[in-house]
Short mmCIF file of C-alpha atoms in Angstrom, two decimals:
data_model
loop_
_atom_site.label_atom_id
_atom_site.label_comp_id
_atom_site.label_asym_id
_atom_site.label_seq_id
_atom_site.Cartn_x
_atom_site.Cartn_y
_atom_site.Cartn_z
CA UNK A 17 141.76 37.21 25.30
CA UNK A 18 145.00 35.25 25.16
CA UNK A 19 146.73 37.80 27.35
CA UNK A 20 144.15 37.08 30.07
CA UNK A 21 144.34 33.35 29.42
CA UNK A 22 148.09 33.18 29.74
CA UNK A 23 148.16 35.62 32.62
CA UNK A 24 145.56 33.62 34.54
CA UNK A 25 146.53 30.10 33.58
CA UNK A 26 150.17 29.73 32.57
CA UNK A 27 151.51 33.24 32.94
CA UNK A 28 155.09 34.26 32.27
CA UNK A 29 157.96 32.29 30.80
CA UNK A 30 156.89 28.95 29.31
CA UNK A 31 160.07 26.91 29.69
CA UNK A 32 160.77 23.82 27.63
CA UNK A 33 157.27 23.63 26.13
CA UNK A 34 158.37 26.34 23.69
CA UNK A 35 160.19 23.59 21.76
CA UNK A 36 159.62 20.08 20.43
CA UNK A 37 156.25 18.27 20.27
CA UNK A 38 154.85 20.17 23.26
CA UNK A 39 155.79 23.40 21.51
CA UNK A 40 153.87 22.27 18.44
CA UNK A 41 150.81 21.48 20.57
CA UNK A 42 151.09 24.76 22.46
CA UNK A 43 151.37 26.66 19.18
CA UNK A 44 148.22 25.01 17.87
CA UNK A 45 146.13 25.26 21.03
CA UNK A 46 147.18 28.65 22.34
CA UNK A 47 147.78 30.12 18.89
CA UNK A 48 144.09 29.70 18.18
CA UNK A 49 143.37 32.30 20.84
CA UNK A 50 145.54 34.78 18.95
CA UNK A 51 143.43 34.23 15.86
CA UNK A 52 140.27 34.82 17.87
CA UNK A 53 141.80 37.93 19.41
CA UNK A 54 142.76 39.40 16.08
CA UNK A 55 146.51 39.09 16.03
CA UNK A 56 149.72 38.20 17.74
CA UNK A 57 149.91 40.26 20.84
CA UNK A 58 151.91 39.22 23.89
CA UNK A 59 152.22 35.94 25.69
CA UNK A 60 152.61 36.54 29.38
CA UNK A 61 155.39 39.07 29.91
CA UNK A 62 157.69 37.93 27.10
CA UNK A 63 157.00 38.91 23.49
CA UNK A 64 159.59 36.42 22.27
CA UNK A 65 157.56 33.38 23.32
CA UNK A 66 155.50 33.34 20.12
CA UNK A 67 158.62 33.26 17.92
CA UNK A 68 159.88 30.33 19.98
CA UNK A 69 156.57 28.51 19.45
CA UNK A 70 156.74 29.02 15.70
CA UNK A 71 159.81 26.80 15.51
CA UNK A 72 158.70 23.63 17.24
CA UNK A 73 162.11 22.01 16.70
CA UNK A 74 163.89 24.84 18.52
CA UNK A 75 166.09 23.58 21.34
CA UNK A 76 165.60 24.77 24.90
CA UNK A 77 168.76 25.55 26.85
CA UNK A 78 168.06 26.21 30.55
CA UNK A 79 171.42 27.98 30.85
CA UNK A 80 170.06 30.81 28.70
CA UNK A 81 167.70 31.89 31.51
CA UNK A 82 167.84 33.09 35.09
CA UNK A 83 167.05 30.75 37.97
CA UNK A 84 163.72 32.50 38.51
CA UNK A 85 162.83 32.10 34.83
CA UNK A 86 163.83 28.43 34.91
CA UNK A 87 161.66 27.76 37.95
CA UNK A 88 158.69 29.59 36.43
CA UNK A 89 159.28 27.77 33.15
CA UNK A 90 159.40 24.39 34.92
CA UNK A 91 156.13 25.15 36.71
CA UNK A 92 154.34 26.34 33.57
CA UNK A 93 155.65 23.42 31.54
CA UNK A 94 154.47 21.03 34.27
CA UNK A 95 150.99 22.54 34.30
CA UNK A 96 150.55 22.64 30.54
CA UNK A 97 151.83 19.05 30.34
CA UNK A 98 149.05 18.02 32.73
CA UNK A 99 146.42 19.44 30.38
CA UNK A 100 147.93 17.73 27.33
CA UNK A 101 148.33 14.33 29.00
CA UNK A 102 144.90 14.63 30.65
CA UNK A 103 143.30 15.01 27.22
CA UNK A 104 144.84 11.68 26.22
CA UNK A 105 143.93 9.86 29.45
CA UNK A 106 140.34 11.14 29.53
CA UNK A 107 139.53 10.01 25.99
CA UNK A 108 141.32 6.64 26.32
CA UNK A 109 137.98 4.84 26.76
CA UNK A 110 136.36 6.85 23.96
CA UNK A 111 134.33 9.03 26.35
CA UNK A 112 134.75 12.39 28.03
CA UNK A 113 133.16 12.01 31.44
CA UNK A 114 131.87 14.99 33.40
CA UNK A 115 133.53 13.68 36.58
CA UNK A 116 136.92 13.50 34.84
CA UNK A 117 136.62 17.04 33.54
CA UNK A 118 135.56 18.18 36.99
CA UNK A 119 138.76 16.71 38.39
CA UNK A 120 140.80 18.74 35.90
CA UNK A 121 138.75 21.84 36.76
CA UNK A 122 139.37 21.27 40.46
CA UNK A 123 143.09 21.04 39.78
CA UNK A 124 143.04 24.30 37.79
CA UNK A 125 140.87 26.02 40.38
CA UNK A 126 143.27 25.04 43.16
CA UNK A 127 146.32 26.18 41.25
CA UNK A 128 145.03 29.28 39.42
CA UNK A 129 141.69 30.32 40.87
CA UNK A 130 138.10 30.12 39.64
CA UNK A 131 138.62 32.59 36.78
CA UNK A 132 141.04 30.23 35.04
CA UNK A 133 138.66 27.25 34.89
CA UNK A 134 136.75 28.43 31.81
CA UNK A 135 140.05 29.13 30.08
CA UNK A 136 141.32 25.63 30.82
CA UNK A 137 138.07 24.22 29.42
CA UNK A 138 138.76 25.99 26.14
CA UNK A 139 142.27 24.56 25.97
CA UNK A 140 140.96 21.05 26.72
CA UNK A 141 138.31 21.37 24.01
CA UNK A 142 141.00 22.35 21.52
CA UNK A 143 143.06 19.34 22.57
CA UNK A 144 140.07 16.98 22.19
CA UNK A 145 139.34 18.45 18.74
CA UNK A 146 142.93 17.97 17.68
CA UNK A 147 142.92 14.40 18.99
CA UNK A 148 139.79 13.54 16.99
CA UNK A 149 141.16 15.23 13.88
CA UNK A 150 144.53 13.47 14.02
CA UNK A 151 143.06 10.04 14.77
CA UNK A 152 140.49 10.39 11.99
CA UNK A 153 143.36 10.88 9.56
CA UNK A 154 145.48 8.10 11.04
CA UNK A 155 144.47 6.11 14.11
CA UNK A 156 146.99 6.38 16.91
CA UNK A 157 148.70 9.53 15.65
CA UNK A 158 147.64 11.57 18.69
CA UNK A 159 149.03 8.88 20.98
CA UNK A 160 152.31 9.13 19.09
CA UNK A 161 152.65 12.86 19.73
CA UNK A 162 151.69 12.30 23.38
CA UNK A 163 154.47 9.71 23.69
CA UNK A 164 156.92 12.10 22.02
CA UNK A 165 155.77 14.80 24.44
CA UNK A 166 156.44 12.43 27.36
CA UNK A 167 159.97 11.85 26.08
CA UNK A 168 160.42 15.63 26.01
CA UNK A 169 159.06 15.90 29.56
CA UNK A 170 161.41 13.14 30.73
CA UNK A 171 164.38 15.03 29.32
CA UNK A 172 163.66 18.15 31.38
CA UNK A 173 161.75 17.10 34.51
CA UNK A 174 163.22 15.25 37.47
CA UNK A 175 161.92 11.79 38.31
CA UNK A 176 160.12 13.19 41.35
CA UNK A 177 158.35 15.81 39.23
CA UNK A 178 157.32 13.14 36.73
CA UNK A 179 155.97 11.00 39.56
CA UNK A 180 153.84 13.91 40.76
CA UNK A 181 152.58 14.39 37.21
CA UNK A 182 151.69 10.69 37.08
CA UNK A 183 149.84 11.01 40.40
CA UNK A 184 147.63 13.77 38.97
CA UNK A 185 146.83 11.62 35.93
CA UNK A 186 146.00 8.59 38.09
CA UNK A 187 143.61 10.80 40.05
CA UNK A 188 141.78 11.58 36.80
CA UNK A 189 141.54 7.86 35.95
CA UNK A 190 139.85 7.24 39.31
CA UNK A 191 137.55 10.26 39.03
CA UNK A 192 134.38 8.52 37.77
CA UNK A 193 134.76 5.55 40.13
CA UNK A 194 135.24 3.19 37.18
CA UNK A 195 138.82 2.34 36.25
CA UNK A 196 138.52 1.12 32.66
CA UNK A 197 141.21 -1.11 31.18
CA UNK A 198 141.76 1.40 28.37
CA UNK A 199 142.50 4.12 30.91
CA UNK A 200 144.89 1.90 32.86
CA UNK A 201 146.70 1.00 29.63
CA UNK A 202 146.88 4.68 28.69
CA UNK A 203 148.33 5.51 32.11
CA UNK A 204 150.92 2.75 31.70
CA UNK A 205 151.80 4.06 28.23
CA UNK A 206 152.37 7.53 29.66
CA UNK A 207 154.36 6.15 32.61
CA UNK A 208 156.70 4.18 30.37
CA UNK A 209 157.18 7.13 28.01
CA UNK A 210 158.02 9.29 31.04
CA UNK A 211 160.70 6.79 32.04
CA UNK A 212 158.63 5.41 34.92
CA UNK A 213 157.45 1.86 35.60
CA UNK A 214 154.16 -0.04 35.53
CA UNK A 215 154.47 -0.61 39.28
CA UNK A 216 154.75 3.14 39.85
CA UNK A 217 151.63 3.69 37.74
CA UNK A 218 149.72 1.06 39.77
CA UNK A 219 151.01 2.58 43.00
CA UNK A 220 149.50 5.95 42.09
CA UNK A 221 146.24 4.28 40.97
CA UNK A 222 145.80 2.60 44.34
CA UNK A 223 146.64 5.56 46.58
CA UNK A 224 143.06 6.39 47.55
CA UNK A 225 142.33 2.78 48.62
CA UNK A 226 145.63 2.12 50.38
CA UNK A 227 144.37 3.15 53.80
CA UNK A 228 141.50 0.62 53.86
CA UNK A 229 142.35 -2.15 51.37
CA UNK A 230 145.34 -4.33 52.17
CA UNK A 231 145.87 -5.50 48.60
CA UNK A 232 145.86 -1.87 47.42
CA UNK A 233 148.26 -0.94 50.23
CA UNK A 234 150.84 -3.44 48.95
CA UNK A 235 150.46 -2.02 45.43
CA UNK A 236 151.02 1.47 46.80
CA UNK A 237 154.31 0.33 48.32
CA UNK A 238 155.13 -1.49 45.05
CA UNK A 239 155.69 -4.84 46.77
CA UNK A 240 154.10 -8.27 46.95
CA UNK A 241 152.06 -9.42 49.98
CA UNK A 242 154.71 -12.15 50.26
CA UNK A 243 157.45 -9.59 50.98
CA UNK A 244 159.31 -9.97 54.27
CA UNK A 245 158.90 -7.43 57.06
CA UNK A 246 162.34 -6.06 56.27
CA UNK A 247 161.39 -5.67 52.60
CA UNK A 248 158.23 -3.82 53.62
CA UNK A 249 160.23 -1.35 55.71
CA UNK A 250 162.76 -0.81 52.94
CA UNK A 251 160.00 -0.34 50.36
CA UNK A 252 158.34 2.31 52.49
CA UNK A 253 161.59 4.20 53.11
CA UNK A 254 162.38 4.12 49.39
CA UNK A 255 158.90 5.35 48.48
CA UNK A 256 158.84 8.09 51.13
CA UNK A 257 162.18 9.36 49.88
CA UNK A 258 161.28 9.55 46.20
CA UNK A 259 157.87 11.11 46.90
CA UNK A 260 159.10 13.66 49.46
CA UNK A 261 157.35 17.04 48.90
CA UNK A 262 160.62 18.95 49.03
CA UNK A 263 161.62 17.29 45.75
CA UNK A 264 158.87 19.14 43.85
CA UNK A 265 159.02 22.42 45.79
CA UNK A 266 160.34 24.37 42.78
CA UNK A 267 157.02 23.75 40.99
CA UNK A 268 155.14 25.91 43.51
CA UNK A 269 153.41 25.63 46.88
CA UNK A 270 150.25 24.14 45.37
CA UNK A 271 152.15 21.25 43.79
CA UNK A 272 154.13 20.77 46.99
CA UNK A 273 150.89 20.56 49.00
CA UNK A 274 149.57 17.95 46.58
CA UNK A 275 152.77 15.98 47.15
CA UNK A 276 152.24 16.26 50.91
CA UNK A 277 148.75 14.76 50.53
CA UNK A 278 150.20 11.97 48.42
CA UNK A 279 152.81 11.19 51.08
CA UNK A 280 150.05 11.07 53.71
CA UNK A 281 148.27 8.44 51.60
CA UNK A 282 151.51 6.47 51.31
CA UNK A 283 151.89 6.65 55.10
CA UNK A 284 148.31 5.39 55.52
CA UNK A 285 149.05 2.40 53.27
CA UNK A 286 152.17 1.65 55.31
CA UNK A 287 150.19 1.87 58.56
CA UNK A 288 147.61 -0.61 57.28
CA UNK A 289 150.31 -3.12 56.32
CA UNK A 290 152.14 -2.62 59.61
CA UNK A 291 148.92 -3.17 61.55
CA UNK A 292 148.12 -6.34 59.61
CA UNK A 293 151.60 -7.68 60.35
CA UNK A 294 151.72 -6.52 63.96
CA UNK A 295 154.75 -4.30 63.29
#
């Protein structure tokens, strides 16, 4: 079962999630499938991955792998990180909404195909169970491991990759049409732990409204409505540069296409501001 899961969902080399707090989470969540399957078989195409998981404090040295392995590892680490951080964001308000889970399923379906959706659901359920178990023993302990995981992500992912990760999480927050304060605070917590800012978190939260709502458009560009025309232009150029799709191309075509859609929304926010100012 795990062979099919890993092959369909996060196949191949697993990158930096074989170590640290993400390695511990991966060992718990994905290791459960080994138990169900009756033993330790293979993970993807590399039998050594399980031994790496068993030592969650093991260090990950990218220089030990080929460029192709590093790129595959970066992609798989990015995708597994989305599932882990989504489990934290979704339960921030104490509820697991169908619309939020559907957004995760849509992401998985786009990236891996329909067959992987059920597998992702199983991983998410394991993450929710672990969150409830940890917080019942000591409130806030799951948040602590999520923050530690974010620090690990920040050490290995570029800023642009982390921004794309944040954009996916903001999309989940908006999924049910109700942006609860707890979810916004959770998104800010993740953003800060990833080495990003509150303004970047709010920018991603307002992307979908930036084309029609002027206040949201200014938040997308991370500036005040009182900014000068020159400051608006500079803010847009800065934002377009750091969100350029080419900067996440190593994570795969699907992630790059998502970045292209994000840049289109940024352009729409700019156009609304320019129109309002007669630029």
